[in-house]
XYZ file of C-alpha atoms in Angstrom:
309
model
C 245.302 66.777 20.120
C 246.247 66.735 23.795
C 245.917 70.055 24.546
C 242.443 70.235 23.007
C 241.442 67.507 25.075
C 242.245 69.147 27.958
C 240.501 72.390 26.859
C 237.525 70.971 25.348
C 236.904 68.198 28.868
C 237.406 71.237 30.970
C 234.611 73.189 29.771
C 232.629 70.261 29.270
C 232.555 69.207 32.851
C 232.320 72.894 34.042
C 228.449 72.681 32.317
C 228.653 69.573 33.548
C 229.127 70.246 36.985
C 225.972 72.938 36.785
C 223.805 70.303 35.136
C 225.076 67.748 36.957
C 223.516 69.215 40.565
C 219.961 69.423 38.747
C 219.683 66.417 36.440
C 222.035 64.281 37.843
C 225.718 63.878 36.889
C 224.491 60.365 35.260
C 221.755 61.418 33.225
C 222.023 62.588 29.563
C 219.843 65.161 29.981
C 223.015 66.542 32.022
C 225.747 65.140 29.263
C 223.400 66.619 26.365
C 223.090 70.285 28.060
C 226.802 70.216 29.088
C 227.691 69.713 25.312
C 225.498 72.303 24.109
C 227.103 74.471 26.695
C 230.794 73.882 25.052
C 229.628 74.315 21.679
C 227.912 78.355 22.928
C 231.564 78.795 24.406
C 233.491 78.174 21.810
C 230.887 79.945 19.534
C 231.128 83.098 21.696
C 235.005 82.967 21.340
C 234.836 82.747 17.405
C 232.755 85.846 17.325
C 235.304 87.906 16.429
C 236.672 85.372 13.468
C 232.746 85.605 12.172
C 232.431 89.080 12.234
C 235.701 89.247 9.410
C 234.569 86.279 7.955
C 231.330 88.351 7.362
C 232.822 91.059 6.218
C 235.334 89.471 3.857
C 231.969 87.737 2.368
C 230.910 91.424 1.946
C 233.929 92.819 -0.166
C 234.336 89.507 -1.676
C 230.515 90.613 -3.444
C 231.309 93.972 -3.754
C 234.439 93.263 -6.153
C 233.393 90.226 -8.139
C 232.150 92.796 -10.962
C 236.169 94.315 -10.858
C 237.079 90.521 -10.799
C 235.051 89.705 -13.833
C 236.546 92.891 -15.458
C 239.716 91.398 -15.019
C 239.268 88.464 -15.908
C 237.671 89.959 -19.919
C 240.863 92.096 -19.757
C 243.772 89.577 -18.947
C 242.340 86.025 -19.734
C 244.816 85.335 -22.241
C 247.469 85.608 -19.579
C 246.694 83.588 -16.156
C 250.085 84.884 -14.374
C 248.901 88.472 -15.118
C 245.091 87.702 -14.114
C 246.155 85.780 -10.926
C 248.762 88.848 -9.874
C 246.315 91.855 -10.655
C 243.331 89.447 -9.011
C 245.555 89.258 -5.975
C 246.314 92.558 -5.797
C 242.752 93.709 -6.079
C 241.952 91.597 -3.043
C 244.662 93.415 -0.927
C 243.638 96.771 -2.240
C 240.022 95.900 -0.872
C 241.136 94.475 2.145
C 239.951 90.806 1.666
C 240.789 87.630 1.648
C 238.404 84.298 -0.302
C 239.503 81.779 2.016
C 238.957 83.990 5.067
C 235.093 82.978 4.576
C 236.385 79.745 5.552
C 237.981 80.370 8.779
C 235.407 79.559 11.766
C 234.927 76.131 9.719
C 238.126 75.279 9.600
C 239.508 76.662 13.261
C 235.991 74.285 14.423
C 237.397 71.095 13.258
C 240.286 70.547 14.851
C 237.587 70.954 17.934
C 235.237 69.145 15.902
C 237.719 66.299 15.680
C 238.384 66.450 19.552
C 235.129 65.952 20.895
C 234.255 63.532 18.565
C 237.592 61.281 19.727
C 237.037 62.471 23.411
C 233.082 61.059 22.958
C 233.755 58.166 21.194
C 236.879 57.083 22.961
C 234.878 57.495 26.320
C 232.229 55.136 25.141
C 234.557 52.162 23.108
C 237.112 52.413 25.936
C 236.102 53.844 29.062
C 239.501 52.510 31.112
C 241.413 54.992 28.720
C 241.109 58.418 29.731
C 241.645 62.089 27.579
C 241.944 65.352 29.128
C 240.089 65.852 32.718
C 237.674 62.640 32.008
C 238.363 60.300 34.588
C 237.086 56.208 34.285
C 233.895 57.399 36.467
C 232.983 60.216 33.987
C 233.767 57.638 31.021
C 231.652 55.055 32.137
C 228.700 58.015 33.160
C 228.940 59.462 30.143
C 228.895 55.978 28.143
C 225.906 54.549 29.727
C 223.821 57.817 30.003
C 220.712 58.205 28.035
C 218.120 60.350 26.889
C 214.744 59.358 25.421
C 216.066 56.063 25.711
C 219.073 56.928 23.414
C 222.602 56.449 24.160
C 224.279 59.520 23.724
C 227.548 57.986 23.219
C 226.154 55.961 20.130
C 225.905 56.236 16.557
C 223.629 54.988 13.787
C 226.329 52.696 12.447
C 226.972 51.174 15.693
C 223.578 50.209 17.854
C 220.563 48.831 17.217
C 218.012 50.199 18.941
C 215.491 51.808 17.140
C 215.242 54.554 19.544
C 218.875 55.489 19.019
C 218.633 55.283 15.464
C 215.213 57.648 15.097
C 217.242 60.636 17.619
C 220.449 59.638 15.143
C 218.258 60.451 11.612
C 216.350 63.257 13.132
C 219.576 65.519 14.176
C 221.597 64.192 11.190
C 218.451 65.866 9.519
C 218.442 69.242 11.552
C 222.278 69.399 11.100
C 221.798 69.025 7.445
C 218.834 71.653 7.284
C 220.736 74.359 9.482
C 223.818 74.086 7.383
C 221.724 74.768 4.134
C 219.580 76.983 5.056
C 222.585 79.148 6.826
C 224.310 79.633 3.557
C 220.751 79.735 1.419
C 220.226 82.827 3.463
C 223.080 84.588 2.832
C 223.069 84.171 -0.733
C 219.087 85.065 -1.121
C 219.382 88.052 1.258
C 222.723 89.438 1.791
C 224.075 88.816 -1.985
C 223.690 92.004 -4.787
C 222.583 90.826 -8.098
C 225.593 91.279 -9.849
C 227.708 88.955 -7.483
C 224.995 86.112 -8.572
C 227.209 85.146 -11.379
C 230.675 84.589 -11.937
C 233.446 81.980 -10.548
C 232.475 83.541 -6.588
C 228.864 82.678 -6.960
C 229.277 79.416 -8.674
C 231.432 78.544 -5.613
C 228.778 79.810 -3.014
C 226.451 77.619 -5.058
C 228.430 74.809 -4.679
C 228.557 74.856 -1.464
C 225.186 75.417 -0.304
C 224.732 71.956 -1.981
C 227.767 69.860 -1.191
C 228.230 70.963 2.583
C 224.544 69.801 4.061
C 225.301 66.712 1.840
C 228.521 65.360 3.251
C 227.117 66.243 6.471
C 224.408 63.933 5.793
C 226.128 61.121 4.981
C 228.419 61.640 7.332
C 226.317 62.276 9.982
C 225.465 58.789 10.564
C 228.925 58.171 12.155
C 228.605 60.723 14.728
C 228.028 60.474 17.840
C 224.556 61.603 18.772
C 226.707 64.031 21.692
C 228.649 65.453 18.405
C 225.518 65.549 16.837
C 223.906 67.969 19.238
C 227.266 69.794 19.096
C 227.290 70.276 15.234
C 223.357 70.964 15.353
C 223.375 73.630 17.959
C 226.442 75.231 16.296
C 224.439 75.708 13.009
C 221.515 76.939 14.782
C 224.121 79.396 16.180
C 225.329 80.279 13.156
C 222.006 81.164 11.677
C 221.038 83.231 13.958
C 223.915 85.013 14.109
C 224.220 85.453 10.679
C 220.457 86.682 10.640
C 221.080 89.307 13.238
C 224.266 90.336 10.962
C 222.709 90.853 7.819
C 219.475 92.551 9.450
C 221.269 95.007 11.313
C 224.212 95.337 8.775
C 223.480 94.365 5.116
C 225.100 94.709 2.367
C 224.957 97.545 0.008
C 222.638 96.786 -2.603
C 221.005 93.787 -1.517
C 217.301 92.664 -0.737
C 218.508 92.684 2.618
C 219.452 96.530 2.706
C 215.994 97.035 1.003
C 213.956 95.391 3.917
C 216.114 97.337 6.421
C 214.973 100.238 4.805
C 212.131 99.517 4.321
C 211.235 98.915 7.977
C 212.972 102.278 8.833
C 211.316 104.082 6.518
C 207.583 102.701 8.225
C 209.295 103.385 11.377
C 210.445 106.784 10.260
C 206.751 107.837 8.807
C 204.849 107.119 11.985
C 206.753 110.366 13.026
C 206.121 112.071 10.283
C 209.845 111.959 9.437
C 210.783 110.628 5.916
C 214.079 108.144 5.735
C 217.445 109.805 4.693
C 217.401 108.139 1.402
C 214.340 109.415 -0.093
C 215.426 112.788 1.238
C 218.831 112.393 -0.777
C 217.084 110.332 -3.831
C 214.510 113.712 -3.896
C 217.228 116.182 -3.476
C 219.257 114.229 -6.398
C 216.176 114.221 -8.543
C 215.312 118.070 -8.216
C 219.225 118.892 -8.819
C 218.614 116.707 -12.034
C 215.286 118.415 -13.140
C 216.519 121.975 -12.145
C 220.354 121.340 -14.159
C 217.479 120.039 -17.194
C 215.671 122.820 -17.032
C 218.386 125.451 -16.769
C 219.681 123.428 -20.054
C 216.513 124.110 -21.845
C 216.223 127.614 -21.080
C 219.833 127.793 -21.848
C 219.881 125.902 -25.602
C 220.495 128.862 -28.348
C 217.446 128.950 -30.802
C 217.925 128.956 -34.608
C 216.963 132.636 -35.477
C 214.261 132.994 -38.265
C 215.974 135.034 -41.388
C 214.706 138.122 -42.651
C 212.421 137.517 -46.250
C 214.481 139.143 -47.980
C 217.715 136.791 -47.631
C 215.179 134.098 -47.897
C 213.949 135.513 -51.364
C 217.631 135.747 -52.796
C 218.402 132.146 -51.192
């Protein structure tokens, strides 16, 4: 974990060196916007890891009706379903646990900070990384709203400390659900709603926000703000994703065009779709109609055949 300490305390005091000059380098309001600061770094670096984990989330819903196809065709044999799974995933150019990736490259992090916090404020003569004994014992004393931000709900108490603990336990716990509720309401087709993917998804959107919650109350409240504003991150990065990008044939590629298609007719201009849907739909009529005019018609027999009939 060394070298994390040293990466983690170095951007920490870098925000806290900015904060520091306007708050104070002993306040918390100075600790609190320094941590926040780390956690929009080391967002900004896993950009890239979010962007395939979104897309991997993408194929992942794309295939699951192929998956479920193999699955009716090779059940009987798990080696067989496993290999032609597997090779379905390459052939699309995904990956299931790639979803998983920011999550898990944040914990090790995660882990860090948490030490480096609590560490500071159990034994401030110790130091990790850049802190020093002076920024231990700052950071372990400073407050804000009367909170320790070097405490945990477990460990003081002051009721202040614990109503600032429940509240961003809460907000972590809403963020987190309401991150992957959104993806699977918006950015999900139909058809990927069901199967062994979806049940998974499903899973999750219950069990993550509720082993956050409990726990949450052995945080920090500095890893608190850390996990909190990393969720709010994720949202709205997520949200920007699937508005600007959705995936094909999913509510959220419906309200996308949907709001170019208003933006389109204030122009006067009609949206490429309905231009291809009409163009599809007057191939289909004319190819109907030149069937019709086309079809042979029985020819009526003269009487006399029909007499001798």
């Amino acid at each position: 974990m060394t070298p994390l300490y040293y990466a983690i305390s170095a951007i920490l005091l870098g925000w806290h060196k900015v904060f520091g000059a306007v708050f104070g380098p002993e306040s918390g309001a100075a600790w609190v916007l320094s941590i926040i600061g780390l956690t929009l770094v080391i967002r900004a670096a896993l950009i890239p890891l979010f962007v395939k984990q979104i897309k991997s989330s993408r194929n992942m819903q794309l295939i699951q009706p192929k998956v479920r196809a193999l699955q009716e065709k090779y059940g009987h044999d798990r080696e067989l379903l496993a290999q032609e799974t597997m090779k379905l995933y390459k052939d699309a150019g995904t990956n299931p646990f790639a979803s998983c990736l920011p999550l898990l490259l944040q914990m090790p992090i995660f882990l860090a900070l948490f030490r480096l916090i609590d560490r500071a404020a159990q034994e401030p003569e110790i130091t990790r990384g850049l802190m020093t004994k002076t920024l231990n014992h700052q950071f372990a004393d400073a407050t804000l709203f009367g909170a320790k931000i070097s405490d945990t709900f477990m460990t003081t108490e002051l009721l202040g400390v614990r109503l600032m603990a429940v509240f961003l336990v809460l907000a972590m716990t809403a963020t987190t659900f309401l991150t992957q509720r959104q993806l699977m309401s918006k950015n999900m087709p139909a058809d990927a709603l069901s199967g062994p993917y979806a049940q998974q998804q499903k899973m999750m959107l219950y069990i993550l926000p509720l082993v956050f919650a409990v726990s949450g109350v052995f945080f920090p409240i500095g890893v608190l703000f850390y996990w909190t504003t990393s969720n709010l991150w994720t949202m709205g990065q997520q949200f920007y994703v699937i508005r600007n990008n959705p995936a094909p044939g999913t509510p959220a590629e419906e309200a996308k065009i949907d709001r170019e298609r208003k933006r389109l007719a204030k122009k006067g201009k009609e949206h490429p779709a309905d231009v291809e849907r009409a163009e599809q739909q007057a191939a289909a009529d004319a190819a109907a109609e030149e069937r019709r005019q086309t079809r042979v018609q029985p020819q009526k027999k003269p009487r006399s055949q029909r007499k001798k009939k």
